[in-house]
XYZ file of C-alpha atoms in Angstrom:
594
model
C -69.782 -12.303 -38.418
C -66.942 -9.444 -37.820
C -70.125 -7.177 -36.845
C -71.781 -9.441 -34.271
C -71.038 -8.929 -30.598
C -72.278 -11.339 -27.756
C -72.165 -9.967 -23.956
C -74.229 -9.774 -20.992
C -74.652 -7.514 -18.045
C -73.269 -8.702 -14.335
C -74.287 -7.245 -11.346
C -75.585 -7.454 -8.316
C -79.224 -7.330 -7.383
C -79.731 -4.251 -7.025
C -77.475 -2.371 -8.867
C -79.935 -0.942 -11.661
C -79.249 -3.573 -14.260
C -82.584 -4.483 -16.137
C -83.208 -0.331 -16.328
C -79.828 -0.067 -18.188
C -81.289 -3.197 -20.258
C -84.400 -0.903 -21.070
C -82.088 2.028 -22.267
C -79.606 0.301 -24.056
C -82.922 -1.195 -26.179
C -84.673 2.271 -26.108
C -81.399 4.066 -27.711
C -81.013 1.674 -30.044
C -84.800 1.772 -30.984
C -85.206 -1.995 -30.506
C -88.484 -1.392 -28.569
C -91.300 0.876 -29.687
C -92.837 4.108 -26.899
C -96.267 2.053 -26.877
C -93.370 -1.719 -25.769
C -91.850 0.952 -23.144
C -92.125 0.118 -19.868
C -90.063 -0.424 -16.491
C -88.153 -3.994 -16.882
C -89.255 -4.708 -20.271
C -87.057 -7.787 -20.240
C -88.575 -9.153 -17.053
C -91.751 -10.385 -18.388
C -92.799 -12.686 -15.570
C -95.259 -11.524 -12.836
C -92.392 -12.219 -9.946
C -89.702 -10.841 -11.609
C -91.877 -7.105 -11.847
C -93.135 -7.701 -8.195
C -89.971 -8.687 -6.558
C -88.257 -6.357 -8.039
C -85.007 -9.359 -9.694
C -84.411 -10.859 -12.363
C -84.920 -14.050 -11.929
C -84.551 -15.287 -15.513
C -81.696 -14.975 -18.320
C -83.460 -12.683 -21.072
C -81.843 -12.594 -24.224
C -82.238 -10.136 -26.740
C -80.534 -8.753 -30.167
C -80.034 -5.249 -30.919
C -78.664 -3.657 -34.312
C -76.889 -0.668 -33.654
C -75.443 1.495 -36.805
C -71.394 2.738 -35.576
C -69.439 4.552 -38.142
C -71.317 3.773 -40.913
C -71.620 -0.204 -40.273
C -74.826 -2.058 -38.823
C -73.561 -4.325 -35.851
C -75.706 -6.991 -34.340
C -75.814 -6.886 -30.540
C -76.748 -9.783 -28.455
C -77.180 -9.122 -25.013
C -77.977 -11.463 -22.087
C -79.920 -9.803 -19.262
C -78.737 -12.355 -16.204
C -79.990 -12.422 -12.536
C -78.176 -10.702 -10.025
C -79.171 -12.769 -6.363
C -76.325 -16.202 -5.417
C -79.484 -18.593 -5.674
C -79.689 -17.943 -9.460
C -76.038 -18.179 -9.863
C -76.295 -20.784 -12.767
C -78.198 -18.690 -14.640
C -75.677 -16.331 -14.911
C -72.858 -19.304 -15.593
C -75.072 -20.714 -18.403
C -75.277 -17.118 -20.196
C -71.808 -16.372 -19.873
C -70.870 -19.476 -21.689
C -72.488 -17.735 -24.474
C -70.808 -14.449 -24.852
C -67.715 -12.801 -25.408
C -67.899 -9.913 -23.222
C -69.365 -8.888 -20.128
C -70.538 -5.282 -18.858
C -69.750 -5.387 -15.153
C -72.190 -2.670 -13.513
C -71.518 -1.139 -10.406
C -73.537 1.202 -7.903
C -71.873 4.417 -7.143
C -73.303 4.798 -3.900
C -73.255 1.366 -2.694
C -69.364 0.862 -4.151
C -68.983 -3.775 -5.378
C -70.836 -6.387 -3.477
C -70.034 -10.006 -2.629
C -72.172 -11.442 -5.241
C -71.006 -9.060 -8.605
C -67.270 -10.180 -7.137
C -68.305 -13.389 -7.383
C -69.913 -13.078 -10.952
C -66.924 -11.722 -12.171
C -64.749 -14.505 -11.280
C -66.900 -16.674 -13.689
C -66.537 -14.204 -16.189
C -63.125 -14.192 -15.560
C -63.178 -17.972 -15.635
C -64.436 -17.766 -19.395
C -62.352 -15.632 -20.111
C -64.808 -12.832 -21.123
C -63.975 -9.074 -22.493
C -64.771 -7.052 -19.242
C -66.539 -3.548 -19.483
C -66.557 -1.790 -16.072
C -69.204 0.461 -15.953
C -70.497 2.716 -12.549
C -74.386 3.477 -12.501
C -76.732 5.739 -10.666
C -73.049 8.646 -11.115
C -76.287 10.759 -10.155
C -77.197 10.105 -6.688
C -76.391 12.377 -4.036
C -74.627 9.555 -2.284
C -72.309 8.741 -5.136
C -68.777 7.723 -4.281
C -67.363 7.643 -7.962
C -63.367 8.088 -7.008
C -63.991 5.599 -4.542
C -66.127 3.036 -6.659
C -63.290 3.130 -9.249
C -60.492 3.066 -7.047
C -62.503 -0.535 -6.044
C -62.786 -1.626 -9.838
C -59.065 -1.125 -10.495
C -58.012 -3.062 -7.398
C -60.112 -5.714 -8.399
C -59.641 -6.271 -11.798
C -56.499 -4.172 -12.389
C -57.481 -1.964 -15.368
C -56.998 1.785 -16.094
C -59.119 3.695 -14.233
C -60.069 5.668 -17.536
C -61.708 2.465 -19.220
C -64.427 2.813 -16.126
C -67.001 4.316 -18.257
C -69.836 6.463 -16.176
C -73.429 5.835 -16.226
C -77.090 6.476 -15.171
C -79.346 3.807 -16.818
C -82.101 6.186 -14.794
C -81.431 9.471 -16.404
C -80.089 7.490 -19.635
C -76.771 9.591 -19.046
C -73.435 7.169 -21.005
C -75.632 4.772 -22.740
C -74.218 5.894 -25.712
C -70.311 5.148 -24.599
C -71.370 2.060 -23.606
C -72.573 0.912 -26.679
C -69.541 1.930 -28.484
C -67.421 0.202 -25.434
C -68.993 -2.765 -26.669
C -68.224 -2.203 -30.526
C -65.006 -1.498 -29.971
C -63.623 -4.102 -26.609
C -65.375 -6.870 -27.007
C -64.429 -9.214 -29.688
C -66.513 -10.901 -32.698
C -67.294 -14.299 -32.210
C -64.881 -16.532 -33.522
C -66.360 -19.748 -35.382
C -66.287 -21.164 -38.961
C -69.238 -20.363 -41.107
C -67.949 -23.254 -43.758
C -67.860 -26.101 -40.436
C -70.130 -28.692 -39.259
C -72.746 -26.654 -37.137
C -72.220 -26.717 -33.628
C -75.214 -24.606 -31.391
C -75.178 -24.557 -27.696
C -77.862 -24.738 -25.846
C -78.045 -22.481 -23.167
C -81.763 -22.366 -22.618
C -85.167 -23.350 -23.040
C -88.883 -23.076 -22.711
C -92.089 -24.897 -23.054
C -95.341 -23.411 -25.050
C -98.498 -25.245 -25.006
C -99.185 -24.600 -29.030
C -95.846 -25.334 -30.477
C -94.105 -27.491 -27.937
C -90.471 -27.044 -26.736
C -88.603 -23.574 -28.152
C -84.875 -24.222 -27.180
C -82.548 -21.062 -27.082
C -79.057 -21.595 -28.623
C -75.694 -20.300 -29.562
C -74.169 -21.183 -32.706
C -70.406 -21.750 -32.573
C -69.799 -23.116 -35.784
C -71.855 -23.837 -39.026
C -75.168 -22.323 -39.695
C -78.753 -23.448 -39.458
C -81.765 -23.762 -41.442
C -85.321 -23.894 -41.644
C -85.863 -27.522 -42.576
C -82.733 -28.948 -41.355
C -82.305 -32.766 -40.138
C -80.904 -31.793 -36.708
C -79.334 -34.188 -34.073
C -78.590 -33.817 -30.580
C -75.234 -35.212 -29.827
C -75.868 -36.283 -25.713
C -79.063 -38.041 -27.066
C -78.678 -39.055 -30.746
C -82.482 -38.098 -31.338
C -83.569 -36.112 -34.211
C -85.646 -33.930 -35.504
C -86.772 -31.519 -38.383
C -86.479 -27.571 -37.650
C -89.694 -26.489 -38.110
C -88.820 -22.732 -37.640
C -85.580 -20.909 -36.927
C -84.769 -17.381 -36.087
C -83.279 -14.854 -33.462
C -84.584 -13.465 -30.187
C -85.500 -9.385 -30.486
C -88.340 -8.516 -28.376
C -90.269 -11.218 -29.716
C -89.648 -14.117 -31.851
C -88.231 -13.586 -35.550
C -88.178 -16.394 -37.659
C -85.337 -16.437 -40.874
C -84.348 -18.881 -43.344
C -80.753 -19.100 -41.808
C -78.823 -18.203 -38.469
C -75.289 -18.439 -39.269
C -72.384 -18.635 -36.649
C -72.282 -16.198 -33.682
C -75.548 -15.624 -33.542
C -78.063 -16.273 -30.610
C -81.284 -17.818 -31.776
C -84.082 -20.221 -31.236
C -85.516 -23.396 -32.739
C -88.988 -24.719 -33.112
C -88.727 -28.586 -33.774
C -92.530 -29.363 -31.925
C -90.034 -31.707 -29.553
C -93.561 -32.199 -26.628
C -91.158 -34.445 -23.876
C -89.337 -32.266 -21.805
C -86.614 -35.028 -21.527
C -85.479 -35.144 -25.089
C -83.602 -31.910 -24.245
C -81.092 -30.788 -22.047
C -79.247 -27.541 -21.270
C -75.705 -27.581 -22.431
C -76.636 -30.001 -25.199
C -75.054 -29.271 -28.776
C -77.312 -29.178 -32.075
C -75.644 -30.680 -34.944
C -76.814 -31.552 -38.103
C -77.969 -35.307 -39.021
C -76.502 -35.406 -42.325
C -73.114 -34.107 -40.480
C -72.676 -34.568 -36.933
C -69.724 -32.714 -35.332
C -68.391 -33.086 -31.760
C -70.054 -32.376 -28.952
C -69.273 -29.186 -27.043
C -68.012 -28.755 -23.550
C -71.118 -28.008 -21.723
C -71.984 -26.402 -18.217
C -71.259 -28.423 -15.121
C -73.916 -30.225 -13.362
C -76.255 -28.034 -11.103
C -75.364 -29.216 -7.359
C -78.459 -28.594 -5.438
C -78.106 -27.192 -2.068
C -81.232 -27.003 -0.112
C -83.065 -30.278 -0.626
C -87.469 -30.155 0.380
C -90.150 -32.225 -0.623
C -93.181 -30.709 -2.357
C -96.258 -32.997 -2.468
C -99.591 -31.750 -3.955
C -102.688 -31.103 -1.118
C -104.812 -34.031 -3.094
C -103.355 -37.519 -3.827
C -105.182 -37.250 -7.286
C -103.034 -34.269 -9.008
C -99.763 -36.526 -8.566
C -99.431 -37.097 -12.426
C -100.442 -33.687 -13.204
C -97.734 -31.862 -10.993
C -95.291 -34.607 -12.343
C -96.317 -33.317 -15.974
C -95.367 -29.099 -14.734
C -92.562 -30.247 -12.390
C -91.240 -31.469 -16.203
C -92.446 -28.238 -17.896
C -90.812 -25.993 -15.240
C -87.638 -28.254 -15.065
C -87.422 -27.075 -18.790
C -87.772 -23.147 -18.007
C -85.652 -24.529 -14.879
C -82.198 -26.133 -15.486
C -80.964 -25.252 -11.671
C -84.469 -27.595 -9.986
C -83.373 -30.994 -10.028
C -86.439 -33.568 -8.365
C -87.206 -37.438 -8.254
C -89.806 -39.233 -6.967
C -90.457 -39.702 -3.239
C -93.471 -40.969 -1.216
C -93.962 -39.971 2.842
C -96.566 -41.570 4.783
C -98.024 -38.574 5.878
C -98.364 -36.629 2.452
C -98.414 -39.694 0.041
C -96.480 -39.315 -3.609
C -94.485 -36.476 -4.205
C -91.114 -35.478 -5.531
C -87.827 -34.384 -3.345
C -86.555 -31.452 -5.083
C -82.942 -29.938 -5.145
C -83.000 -26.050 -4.884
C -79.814 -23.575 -4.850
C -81.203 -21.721 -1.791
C -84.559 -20.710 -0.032
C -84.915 -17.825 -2.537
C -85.560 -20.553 -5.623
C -87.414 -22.897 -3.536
C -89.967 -19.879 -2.833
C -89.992 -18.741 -6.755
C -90.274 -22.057 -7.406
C -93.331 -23.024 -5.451
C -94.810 -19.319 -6.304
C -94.632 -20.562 -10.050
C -96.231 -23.780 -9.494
C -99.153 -22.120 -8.073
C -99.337 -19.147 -10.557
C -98.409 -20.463 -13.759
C -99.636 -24.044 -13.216
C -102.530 -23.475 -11.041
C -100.715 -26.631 -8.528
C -101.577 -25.734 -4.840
C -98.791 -28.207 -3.137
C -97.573 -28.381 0.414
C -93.728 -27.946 0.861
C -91.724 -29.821 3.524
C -88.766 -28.564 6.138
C -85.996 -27.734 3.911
C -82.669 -29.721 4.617
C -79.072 -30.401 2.926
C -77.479 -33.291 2.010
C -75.283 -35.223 4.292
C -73.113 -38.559 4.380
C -73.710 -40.945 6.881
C -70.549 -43.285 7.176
C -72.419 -47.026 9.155
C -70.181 -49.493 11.086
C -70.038 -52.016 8.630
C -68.297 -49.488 6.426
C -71.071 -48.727 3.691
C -71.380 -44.824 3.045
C -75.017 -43.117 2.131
C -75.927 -39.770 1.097
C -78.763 -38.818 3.583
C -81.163 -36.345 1.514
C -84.293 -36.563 3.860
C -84.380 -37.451 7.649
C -86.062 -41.018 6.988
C -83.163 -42.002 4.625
C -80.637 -41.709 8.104
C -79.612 -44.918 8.966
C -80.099 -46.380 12.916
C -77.815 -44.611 15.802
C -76.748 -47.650 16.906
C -75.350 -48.742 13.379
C -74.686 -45.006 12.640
C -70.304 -44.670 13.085
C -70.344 -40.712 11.889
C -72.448 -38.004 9.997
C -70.503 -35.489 7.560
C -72.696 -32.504 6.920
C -71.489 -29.674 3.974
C -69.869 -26.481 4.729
C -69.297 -23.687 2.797
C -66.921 -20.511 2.555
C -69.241 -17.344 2.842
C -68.371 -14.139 1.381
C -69.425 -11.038 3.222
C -69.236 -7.460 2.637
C -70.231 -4.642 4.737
C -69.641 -1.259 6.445
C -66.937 -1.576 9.021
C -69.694 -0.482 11.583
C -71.431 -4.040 11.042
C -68.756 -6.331 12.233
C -69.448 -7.000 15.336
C -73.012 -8.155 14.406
C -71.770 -10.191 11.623
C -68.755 -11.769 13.503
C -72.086 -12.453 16.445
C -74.550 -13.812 14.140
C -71.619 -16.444 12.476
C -69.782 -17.419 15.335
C -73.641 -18.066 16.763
C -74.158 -20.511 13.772
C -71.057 -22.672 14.365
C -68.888 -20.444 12.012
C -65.201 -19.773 11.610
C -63.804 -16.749 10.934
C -61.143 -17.223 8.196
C -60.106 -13.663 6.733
C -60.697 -10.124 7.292
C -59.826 -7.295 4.725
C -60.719 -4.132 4.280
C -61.454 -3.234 0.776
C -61.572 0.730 1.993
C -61.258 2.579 5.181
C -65.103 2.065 5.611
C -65.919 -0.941 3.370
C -64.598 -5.078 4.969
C -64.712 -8.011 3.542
C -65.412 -11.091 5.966
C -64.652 -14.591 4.581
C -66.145 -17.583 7.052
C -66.307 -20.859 6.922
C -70.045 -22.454 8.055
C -72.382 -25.119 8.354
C -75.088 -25.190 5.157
C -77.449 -25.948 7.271
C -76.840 -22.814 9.606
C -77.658 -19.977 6.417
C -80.235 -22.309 5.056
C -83.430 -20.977 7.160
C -83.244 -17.473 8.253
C -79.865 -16.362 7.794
C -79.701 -13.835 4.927
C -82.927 -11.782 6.299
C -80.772 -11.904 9.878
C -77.620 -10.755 8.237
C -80.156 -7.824 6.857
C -81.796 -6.464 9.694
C -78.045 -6.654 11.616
C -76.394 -4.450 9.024
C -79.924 -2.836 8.068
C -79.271 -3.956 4.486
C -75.532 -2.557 4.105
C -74.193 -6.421 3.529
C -73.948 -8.518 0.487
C -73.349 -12.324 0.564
C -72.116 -15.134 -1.323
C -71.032 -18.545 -0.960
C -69.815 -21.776 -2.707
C -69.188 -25.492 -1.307
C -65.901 -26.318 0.113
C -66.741 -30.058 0.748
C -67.923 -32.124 4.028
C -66.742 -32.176 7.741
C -67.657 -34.844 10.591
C -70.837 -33.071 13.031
C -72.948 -34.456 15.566
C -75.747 -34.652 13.929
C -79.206 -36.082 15.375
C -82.363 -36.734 13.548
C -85.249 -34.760 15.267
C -88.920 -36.444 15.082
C -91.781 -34.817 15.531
C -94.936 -36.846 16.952
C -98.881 -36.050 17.163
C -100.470 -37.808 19.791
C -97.066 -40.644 19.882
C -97.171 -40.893 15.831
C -94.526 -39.198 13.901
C -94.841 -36.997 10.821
C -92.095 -37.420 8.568
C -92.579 -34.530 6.857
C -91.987 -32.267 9.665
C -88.821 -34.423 11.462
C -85.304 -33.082 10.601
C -81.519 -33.268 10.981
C -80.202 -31.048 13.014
C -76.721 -30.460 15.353
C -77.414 -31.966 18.647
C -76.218 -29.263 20.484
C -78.822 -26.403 18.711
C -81.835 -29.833 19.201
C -83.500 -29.025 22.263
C -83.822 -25.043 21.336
C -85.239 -26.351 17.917
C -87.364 -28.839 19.674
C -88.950 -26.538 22.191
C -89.325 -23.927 19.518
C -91.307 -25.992 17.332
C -93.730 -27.463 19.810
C -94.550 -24.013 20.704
C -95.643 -22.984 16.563
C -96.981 -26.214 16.098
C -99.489 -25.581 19.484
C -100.392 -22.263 17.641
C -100.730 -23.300 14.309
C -102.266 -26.584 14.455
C -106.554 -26.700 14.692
C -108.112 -27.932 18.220
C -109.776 -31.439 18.139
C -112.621 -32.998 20.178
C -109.938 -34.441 22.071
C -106.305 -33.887 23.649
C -103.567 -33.386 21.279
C -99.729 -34.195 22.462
C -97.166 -32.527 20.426
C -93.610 -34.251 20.891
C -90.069 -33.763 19.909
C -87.767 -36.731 20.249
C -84.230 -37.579 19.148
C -84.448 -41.834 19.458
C -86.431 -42.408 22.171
C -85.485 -39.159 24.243
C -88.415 -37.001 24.220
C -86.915 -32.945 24.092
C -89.619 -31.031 24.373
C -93.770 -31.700 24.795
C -96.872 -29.501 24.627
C -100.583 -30.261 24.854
C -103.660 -29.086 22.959
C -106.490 -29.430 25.238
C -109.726 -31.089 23.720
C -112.756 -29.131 22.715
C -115.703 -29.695 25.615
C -119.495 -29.539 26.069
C -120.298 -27.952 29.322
C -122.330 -31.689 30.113
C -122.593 -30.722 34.052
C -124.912 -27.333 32.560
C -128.309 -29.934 32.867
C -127.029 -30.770 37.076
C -128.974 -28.263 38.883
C -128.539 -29.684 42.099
C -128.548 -33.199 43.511
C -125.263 -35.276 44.806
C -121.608 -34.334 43.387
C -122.015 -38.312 42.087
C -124.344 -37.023 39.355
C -121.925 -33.995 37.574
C -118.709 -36.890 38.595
C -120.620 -40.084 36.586
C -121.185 -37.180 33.806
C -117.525 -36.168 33.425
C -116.628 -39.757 33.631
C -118.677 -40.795 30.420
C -117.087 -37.340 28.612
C -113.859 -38.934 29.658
C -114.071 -41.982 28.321
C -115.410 -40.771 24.823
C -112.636 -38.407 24.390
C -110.392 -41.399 25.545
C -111.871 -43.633 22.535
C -112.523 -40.762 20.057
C -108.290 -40.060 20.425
C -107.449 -43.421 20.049
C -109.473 -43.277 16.038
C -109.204 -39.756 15.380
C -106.673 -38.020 13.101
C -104.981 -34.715 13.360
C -105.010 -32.531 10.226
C -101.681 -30.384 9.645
C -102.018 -27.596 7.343
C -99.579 -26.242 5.254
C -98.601 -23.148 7.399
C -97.414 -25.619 9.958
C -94.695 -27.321 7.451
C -93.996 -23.416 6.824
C -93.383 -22.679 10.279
C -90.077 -24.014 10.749
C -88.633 -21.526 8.414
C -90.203 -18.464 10.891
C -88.820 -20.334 14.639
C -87.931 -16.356 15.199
């Protein structure tokens, strides 16, 4: 156990961490030339287009130092603030952390905010600066960063380039030497954390763990102590490049177990393995997920319900951060509200429905969570527009705001401090990190960053600002729900909660996408906005028409007038039975108003 070493890599999203990933495995042959290739730990179609890690990948490495063999396991974690509970769950696992940092981009918003956890759980940090190659690397002024951060000496900051492969080996000794074995008793009741887990089609559920005390084997009675339910451990083993099975993982070590466990509800993330025979405590997990951008996602025919139900379940598994329950909307029929960190999960997440499950579903507005406080003093949490209560038995609306985290080049602050202050934001600290590089802390409405607002923060700083944010709690708003109505029927999948004083904007905005997007009919189409009974904003769709005057060749005005009269009335009685299709890019168009 004195030779095993647990740690992960933090980093923002861009800062070249699954390529150091590669090299640490490639110098410590742990992957074969013909398993080489670019983000060899990113194994899912997204991750490789997209470019992030979107995924915790886990891994073990032996490395031979000074004539001992030492077992490495390394978490690869995600780098963007939707997947922050990725990186939470893997650092509850490991003793040490390498914090990466670009040289010619100096520390973002998001890797200060990943060190805090690390921080939090009291983790071995390794400061390391990558891509010391680039012509625009600022290395003095990248470490003079680190040491005001975390106060170390500025000759622990080892240099890197996970490109070139140029300090891998320092860095692996770094991790010999700094971060500490895992402490546990081999001799104690086991005790394995779960940090993560998948579903396979052949053998079932394959949970990921981390053994803190105790060992485990292959045959084991094992228990899980949230549940009580148990079960026989089929196989057993650690996680290289593939699967290995052994007889035996002892304590410190990250491993898997194959227990053929088919209901994705018998497990849960942060759960504790213990044996049957000998059950021991249960370990302090991870906190809850709190979901921050709420959407409902319904599938395009009534039929698949039970079979989206059945890979919301199996994704939920591969998942921890999607939370969903069942919902039904009279427009879309049975679906499921779902609970996503940010817009950046809810696209992966529908993405994966459609690739890995083959589910085509239709995704609603995406909204937060409010509290709505009625007269006769009851309190509800509002998660979708048809759960607010009446205006007139409404007393006040509390929506969530959070404390944002920016960090940019000093020329960008006038565009930041317009595009926040423009969202109902509050400007609540201002320091500059160096003569060129500012931190901005505000405080804002979730529902103002929810749509657009990290690809407008982008294209105002073109790309030189990272962001991050947590919840600080609720404040009272004026808050109205906005309907939207087809011909004077509303479609509650496209009304939402918004701030009155942003409603009409929103209202006009929308009636104008909708007239685009939506298909013309054989007869008139009225698209409304309304807040109550207050119509906002209106535009029409005019009705597809025969030309039924082209047979009048001449004769009295009476004869094309009677003809237009009958078209009339047809159109007149064909409205009042007809139905207007909305296709999914018109549920999507709310997120591109701009």
């Amino acid at each position: 156990m004195k030779n095993i070493r647990n740690f992960c890599i933090i980093a923002h999203i861009d800062h070249g961490k699954s390529t150091l990933a590669d090299r640490l495995l490639e110098f410590t042959h742990t992957i074969s030339d013909r398993d080489m290739q670019a983000q060899v730990l990113d194994d899912m179609d997204l991750e490789r287009e997209k470019g992030i890690t979107i995924k915790s990948h886990a891994i073990q490495i032996t490395y031979p130092f000074k004539g001992e063999s030492y077992t490495l396991n390394l978490i690869d974690t995600p780098g963007h603030v939707d997947f922050s509970y990725e990186v939470s769950r893997a650092l509850a696992a490991c003793e040490g952390a390498l914090l990466l940092v670009d040289a010619s981009q100096g520390i973002q918003a998001q890797t200060i905010s990943n060190l805090y956890l690390a921080i939090d759980n009291n983790l071995e940090i390794i400061p390391v600066i990558n891509k010391i190659d680039m012509d625009g690397a600022m290395i003095e002024e990248v470490k003079d960063q680190i040491v005001e951060l975390i106060g170390c000496k500025p000759e622990t900051i080892l240099l890197a380039s996970a490109k070139s492969g140029i300090g891998i080996e320092e860095i692996l000794a770094a991790i010999v030497g700094r971060i500490p074995a895992p402490s546990g008793n081999v001799d104690a009741p086991l005790q394995a954390l779960i940090f993560d887990s998948v579903f396979n089609s052949f053998r079932g559920i394959i949970i990921y763990y981390r053994i803190m005390n105790g060992s485990l084997k292959k045959g084991d009675k094992i228990q899980f102590a949230s549940t009580r339910t148990e079960h026989f451990a089929d196989e057993v083993g650690v996680l290289k490049l593939t699967m290995t099975a052994k007889d035996e993982v002892k304590t410190g070590d990250v491993g898997y177990i194959i227990t053929g466990i088919k209901n994705a509800k018998e497990v849960k993330v942060g759960d504790t393995i213990t044996l049957a025979n000998n059950p021991a405590e249960m370990i302090k997990g991870f906190e809850e997920v709190k979901p921050m951008v709420f959407a409902g996602i319904f599938p395009v025919e009534t039929d698949a319900f039970e079979e989206l139900r059945d890979c919301m379940d199996k994704l939920q598994l591969n998942d921890a951060s999607l939370t969903f329950e069942l919902e039904t909307s009279q427009a879309l029929g049975f679906g499921f509200r779902c609970g996503f960190l940010g817009m950046l999960h809810m696209e992966i997440i529908q993405e994966r429905l459609e690739r890995e499950f083959n589910q085509t579903v239709i995704t609603t507005v995406p909204n937060v969570s409010f509290i709505a406080h009625t007269s006769k003093g009851d309190t509800i949490t509002v998660n979708n527009p048809t759960e607010m209560p009446d205006p007139t038995k409404l007393e006040s609306i509390e929506e969530p705001f959070i404390k944002a985290q920016i960090v940019t080049h000093a020329d960008y602050i006038g565009n930041i401090m317009t595009l926040c202050l423009g969202r109902r934001g509050i400007i609540v600290n201002q320091s500059y990190l160096t003569a060129t590089r500012v931190e901005l802390t505000f405080e804002l409405p979730l529902t103002e960053i929810v749509f657009d607002f990290y690809d407008k923060l982008k294209s105002s700083t073109r790309g030189y600002a990272s962001f991050d944010y947590h919840p600080i709690g609720y404040r009272v708003s004026d808050i109205v729900k906005m309907d939207i109505l087809l011909n004077a029927e509303k479609v509650d999948a496209l009304s939402a909660l918004i701030h009155r004083g942003r409603a009409q904007d929103f209202g006009r905005k929308l009636c104008e996408k909708l007239k685009e997007l939506l298909p013309r009919q054989q007869f008139q189409i009225v698209i409304q906005a309304a807040i109550g009974a207050k119509i906002v904003s209106r535009e029409n769709i005019s009705a597809m028409r025969k030309d039924v005057t082209a047979k009048c060749y001449g004769g009295d005005i009476s004869r094309k007038r009677k003809l237009l009269e009958k078209q009339k009335e047809g159109k007149k009685r064909m409205k009042q039975i007809g139905n207007v299709e909305v296709p999914q890019e018109a549920f999507l168009a709310v997120l591109k108003l701009d």
